[in-house]
Coordinates of C-alpha atoms in Angstrom, one line a residue:
M501 CA -86.2 10.6 137.1
K502 CA -86.0 7.3 135.5
I503 CA -87.2 7.2 131.9
G504 CA -88.7 4.0 130.7
K505 CA -88.9 2.5 127.3
N506 CA -92.5 3.8 126.8
T507 CA -91.4 7.3 127.7
V508 CA -88.7 7.3 125.0
F509 CA -91.2 6.2 122.4
L510 CA -93.5 9.0 123.5
I511 CA -90.9 11.6 123.2
I512 CA -89.8 10.4 119.8
G513 CA -93.5 10.4 118.6
F514 CA -94.0 13.9 119.9
L515 CA -90.9 15.2 118.0
S516 CA -92.1 13.5 114.8
I517 CA -95.4 15.4 115.2
I518 CA -93.6 18.7 115.7
L519 CA -91.3 18.0 112.6
S520 CA -94.3 17.2 110.4
F521 CA -96.0 20.5 111.5
I522 CA -92.9 22.5 110.7
L523 CA -92.6 20.9 107.2
T524 CA -96.2 21.9 106.4
I525 CA -95.5 25.7 107.1
N526 CA -95.2 27.7 103.8
I527 CA -91.6 29.0 103.9
P528 CA -90.7 31.6 101.2
S529 CA -88.5 30.2 98.4
A530 CA -84.8 31.0 98.6
K531 CA -84.7 31.6 94.8
A532 CA -86.9 34.7 94.9
A533 CA -84.9 37.9 93.5
T534 CA -85.3 41.5 92.6
N535 CA -83.4 43.7 90.1
D536 CA -82.5 47.3 89.3
T537 CA -80.7 48.9 86.3
V538 CA -77.6 51.0 85.6
I539 CA -77.6 53.3 82.7
V540 CA -74.3 53.1 80.7
S541 CA -73.2 56.0 78.5
L542 CA -70.0 56.5 76.5
N543 CA -68.4 59.4 74.6
I544 CA -65.5 58.6 72.3
S545 CA -62.9 61.2 71.9
L546 CA -61.5 62.3 68.5
L547 CA -58.6 60.2 67.3
S548 CA -57.2 60.7 63.7
E549 CA -55.2 57.6 62.8
I550 CA -54.6 55.3 59.9
I551 CA -52.4 52.2 59.7
V552 CA -50.8 51.2 56.4
T553 CA -49.7 47.5 56.0
P554 CA -47.3 46.1 55.1
A555 CA -44.7 48.5 56.6
A556 CA -42.1 47.8 53.9
I557 CA -42.0 46.5 50.4
E558 CA -38.9 45.3 48.5
W559 CA -38.4 44.5 44.8
L560 CA -35.3 42.4 44.0
N561 CA -33.4 41.6 40.7
I562 CA -35.8 43.5 38.5
V563 CA -34.8 43.4 34.9
P564 CA -35.3 46.7 33.1
T565 CA -38.6 46.8 31.0
Y566 CA -39.8 43.5 32.6
T567 CA -42.9 43.4 34.7
A568 CA -42.3 43.5 38.5
T569 CA -44.3 42.0 41.3
L570 CA -47.6 43.7 42.2
Y571 CA -48.2 44.3 45.9
S572 CA -51.4 45.2 47.7
V573 CA -51.3 47.7 50.5
D574 CA -54.1 48.2 53.0
I575 CA -54.9 51.6 54.4
Q576 CA -57.1 51.1 57.5
N577 CA -58.9 53.9 59.4
T578 CA -58.0 52.8 63.0
G579 CA -59.1 56.1 64.5
S580 CA -62.5 57.6 65.4
V581 CA -62.6 60.3 62.7
N582 CA -64.2 59.8 59.3
F583 CA -62.0 61.0 56.4
T584 CA -63.1 62.0 52.9
K585 CA -59.8 62.2 51.0
L586 CA -56.7 60.0 50.7
W587 CA -53.5 61.0 48.8
S588 CA -49.9 59.9 48.7
T589 CA -46.4 61.2 48.2
V590 CA -43.0 59.6 48.0
N591 CA -39.9 61.5 48.8
S592 CA -38.1 61.1 45.5
F593 CA -37.4 64.8 45.2
A594 CA -35.6 64.8 48.6
I595 CA -33.6 61.6 47.9
E596 CA -32.6 62.1 44.2
T597 CA -30.9 65.5 44.4
T598 CA -28.0 64.8 42.0
N599 CA -28.3 64.1 38.3
P600 CA -27.6 60.3 38.1
I601 CA -27.7 59.9 34.3
G602 CA -24.5 58.3 32.9
K603 CA -22.8 57.9 36.3
G604 CA -23.3 54.2 36.7
N605 CA -24.3 54.5 40.4
P606 CA -27.7 53.1 41.3
A607 CA -27.6 54.7 44.7
L608 CA -28.0 58.1 43.0
Y609 CA -31.5 57.0 42.0
S610 CA -34.5 57.1 44.4
A611 CA -36.5 53.8 44.5
G612 CA -39.6 56.0 44.8
S613 CA -39.0 57.5 41.4
F614 CA -39.9 54.1 39.8
L615 CA -43.0 53.6 42.0
V616 CA -46.5 53.5 40.4
L617 CA -49.8 53.3 42.3
K618 CA -53.3 52.2 41.3
N619 CA -56.2 53.0 43.5
E620 CA -59.0 50.7 44.5
T621 CA -61.4 51.8 41.7
G622 CA -58.5 51.6 39.1
E623 CA -59.9 54.2 36.8
A624 CA -56.6 55.9 36.3
G625 CA -54.5 52.7 36.1
Y626 CA -51.0 52.6 37.4
R627 CA -49.7 56.1 37.7
F628 CA -46.3 57.5 38.9
V629 CA -46.4 58.9 42.4
N630 CA -43.3 61.2 42.1
R631 CA -41.1 60.3 39.2
I632 CA -37.9 62.4 38.6
E633 CA -36.5 63.0 35.1
W634 CA -33.3 64.8 34.7
N635 CA -31.8 67.1 32.0
E636 CA -29.5 65.4 29.7
T637 CA -26.0 67.0 30.0
E638 CA -25.4 66.8 26.3
Q639 CA -28.0 67.6 23.6
P640 CA -29.1 64.4 21.9
T641 CA -27.6 64.0 18.4
Y642 CA -29.7 65.5 15.6
M643 CA -32.0 67.2 18.1
T644 CA -33.7 70.4 16.8
L645 CA -34.8 72.6 19.7
N646 CA -38.3 74.0 20.1
P647 CA -38.3 76.6 21.5
T648 CA -35.0 77.5 19.9
D649 CA -33.7 79.0 23.2
A650 CA -34.4 75.8 25.2
V651 CA -32.0 75.3 28.1
S652 CA -33.1 71.9 29.3
W653 CA -33.9 68.7 27.5
G654 CA -34.3 65.0 28.4
Y655 CA -36.6 62.0 28.3
F656 CA -39.8 60.9 30.0
R657 CA -39.1 57.2 30.5
N658 CA -42.5 55.4 30.6
F659 CA -41.2 51.9 31.2
T660 CA -40.7 50.5 27.7
D661 CA -40.9 53.9 25.8
I662 CA -39.0 57.2 26.0
Y663 CA -40.3 60.6 25.0
L664 CA -38.1 63.6 24.3
W665 CA -38.9 66.9 25.9
N666 CA -37.4 70.4 26.2
F667 CA -38.1 73.8 27.6
N668 CA -36.6 77.3 27.9
D669 CA -36.1 79.3 31.1
S670 CA -37.9 82.5 32.2
A671 CA -36.7 86.1 32.0
T672 CA -34.4 85.4 35.0
A673 CA -31.7 83.4 33.4
G674 CA -31.3 79.9 34.7
E675 CA -34.7 80.0 36.5
C676 CA -37.8 78.0 35.4
L677 CA -40.5 79.4 37.6
N678 CA -42.3 82.0 35.6
G679 CA -44.2 79.9 33.1
S680 CA -45.7 82.8 31.3
Q681 CA -42.3 83.4 29.8
M682 CA -41.6 79.7 29.1
E683 CA -42.4 77.0 26.6
F684 CA -42.4 73.3 27.5
R685 CA -42.9 70.6 24.8
I686 CA -42.8 66.9 24.6
K687 CA -42.9 64.4 21.7
S688 CA -46.3 62.9 21.1
T689 CA -44.8 59.5 20.0
P690 CA -42.0 57.5 21.6
E691 CA -38.5 57.7 20.2
S692 CA -37.4 54.9 17.9
L693 CA -34.3 53.1 19.1
T694 CA -33.1 52.6 15.5
S695 CA -34.1 55.8 13.7
P696 CA -35.0 58.5 16.3
N697 CA -36.8 61.6 15.2
R698 CA -35.5 64.4 17.5
D699 CA -36.9 67.4 15.6
M700 CA -38.9 69.2 18.3
T701 CA -40.6 71.4 15.7
V702 CA -42.8 68.6 14.6
G703 CA -44.9 66.0 16.4
T704 CA -44.8 67.7 19.8
I705 CA -47.4 68.8 22.4
A706 CA -47.1 72.1 24.3
A707 CA -47.8 72.1 28.1
T708 CA -50.0 74.6 29.9
F709 CA -48.5 76.5 32.7
E710 CA -50.6 76.5 35.9
A711 CA -48.8 77.9 39.0
N712 CA -45.5 78.2 40.8
T713 CA -43.9 78.4 44.2
T714 CA -40.3 79.5 45.0
E715 CA -39.2 75.9 44.2
W716 CA -41.3 74.5 41.4
S717 CA -43.6 75.5 38.5
S718 CA -46.5 73.2 37.6
W719 CA -47.6 72.2 34.1
T720 CA -50.3 70.0 32.5
F721 CA -50.7 68.3 29.1
S722 CA -54.0 67.8 27.3
S723 CA -52.7 64.8 25.4
G724 CA -49.6 62.7 24.9
P725 CA -47.6 60.6 27.3
L726 CA -47.9 63.0 30.2
Q727 CA -51.7 63.6 29.7
D728 CA -53.5 64.1 33.1
Y729 CA -50.3 64.2 35.0
C730 CA -49.0 67.1 37.0
V731 CA -45.5 67.9 35.7
Y732 CA -43.3 70.1 37.9
I733 CA -40.1 71.9 36.7
Y734 CA -37.6 72.6 39.4
R735 CA -36.5 76.2 39.7
D736 CA -32.9 75.7 38.4
C737 CA -34.3 73.9 35.2
S738 CA -32.3 70.8 36.0
R739 CA -35.1 68.3 36.3
I740 CA -38.8 67.6 36.1
M741 CA -41.1 65.6 38.4
V742 CA -44.1 63.7 37.2
A743 CA -46.8 63.2 39.8
Q744 CA -50.4 62.0 40.1
W745 CA -51.5 61.5 43.7
D746 CA -49.5 64.2 45.5
Y747 CA -51.4 67.0 47.3
N748 CA -48.2 68.1 49.2
Q749 CA -48.8 71.8 49.9
T750 CA -45.1 72.6 49.2
L751 CA -45.9 72.0 45.5
P752 CA -47.8 74.5 43.4
A753 CA -51.4 73.9 42.6
C754 CA -52.2 71.6 39.7
S755 CA -55.6 70.8 38.2
A756 CA -54.5 67.2 37.2
R757 CA -53.9 66.0 40.7
K758 CA -56.1 63.1 41.8
Y759 CA -57.0 61.8 45.2
I760 CA -56.6 58.0 45.8
T761 CA -60.3 58.2 47.0
T762 CA -62.8 60.9 47.8
E763 CA -65.4 58.5 49.2
D764 CA -66.2 58.5 52.9
F765 CA -63.4 56.7 54.7
M766 CA -65.1 55.8 57.9
S767 CA -63.6 54.3 61.1
G768 CA -62.8 50.7 60.7
M769 CA -62.8 50.8 56.9
I770 CA -60.0 49.5 54.7
H771 CA -59.0 51.0 51.3
T772 CA -56.6 48.9 49.3
V773 CA -54.1 50.2 46.7
N774 CA -51.8 48.3 44.4
L775 CA -48.1 49.1 43.9
T776 CA -45.4 48.1 41.5
V777 CA -42.2 49.6 39.9
L778 CA -41.5 50.4 36.3
V779 CA -37.8 50.1 35.5
P780 CA -36.8 51.5 32.1
R781 CA -33.8 50.8 30.0
G782 CA -30.5 52.4 30.9
M783 CA -30.6 51.9 34.6
P784 CA -27.4 50.7 36.4
S785 CA -27.6 47.4 38.3
G786 CA -27.5 47.4 42.1
N787 CA -29.4 48.9 45.0
T788 CA -31.1 52.3 44.6
S789 CA -31.6 54.6 47.5
T790 CA -34.5 53.7 49.8
S791 CA -37.6 55.9 49.6
V792 CA -40.6 56.5 51.9
L793 CA -44.1 56.4 50.6
T794 CA -46.4 58.5 52.8
I795 CA -50.2 58.0 52.8
V796 CA -52.2 61.0 54.0
A797 CA -55.8 61.0 55.1
E798 CA -57.7 64.3 55.5

């Protein structure tokens, strides 16, 4: 069939009417949506973990009796368990096993023996972590022993000052574990470098025996240079160890021990301590033996 011009216009018009009708129909919007929910639950397992930074500290060219650099150390609870106690120990007693006095060899000394720590609240000040002091091989000139049967004597070197001490052994000769049979004394005032008073019968403080293991006996002083420290005497009477923050269970109990903190140490928290070293007179120059400071959270 032949389609004319008028027929084409008719068809186009008819299509326009149909399109207009379609556009007027109410078509649902394509943006319409619905939703539902998913309940999310989580249970975190127990993880006991702390991280101490920095991982290493070094003191170089420290002149004896001069102040050394202070370092801050962060202890962060990176686990999921809350702690209530922090304490520290440095392995001086494991490193410094030979009497280094008068041998001119710095490697015989443990670096940790010079280390002092102050906690965040600072109420105790800088306190030795584990300082080793050795028996002097020869009795100091003009020293008067007290007790008279003392078998060991030496000095507590508190940075710029030195304090003379002595003690006897227990009934088992050469053993210093049974404190009930011993007497341990220290001078209450530092020794003068020009006119030392080494008479241990005057101006001394007696220690109180507390406990013992098969390795150490523990003692405390109510006053003097070792007040509020735990002082341990090694079983062979060759040395003492001065400690403050060490709850190592290999050591005998001691009432003067202190925790770095007993506040709640919760996950994500950071506790900061300050460290430095106190180097007294009479130390040979060179490198001491490296020590390891261990921080324990419980």
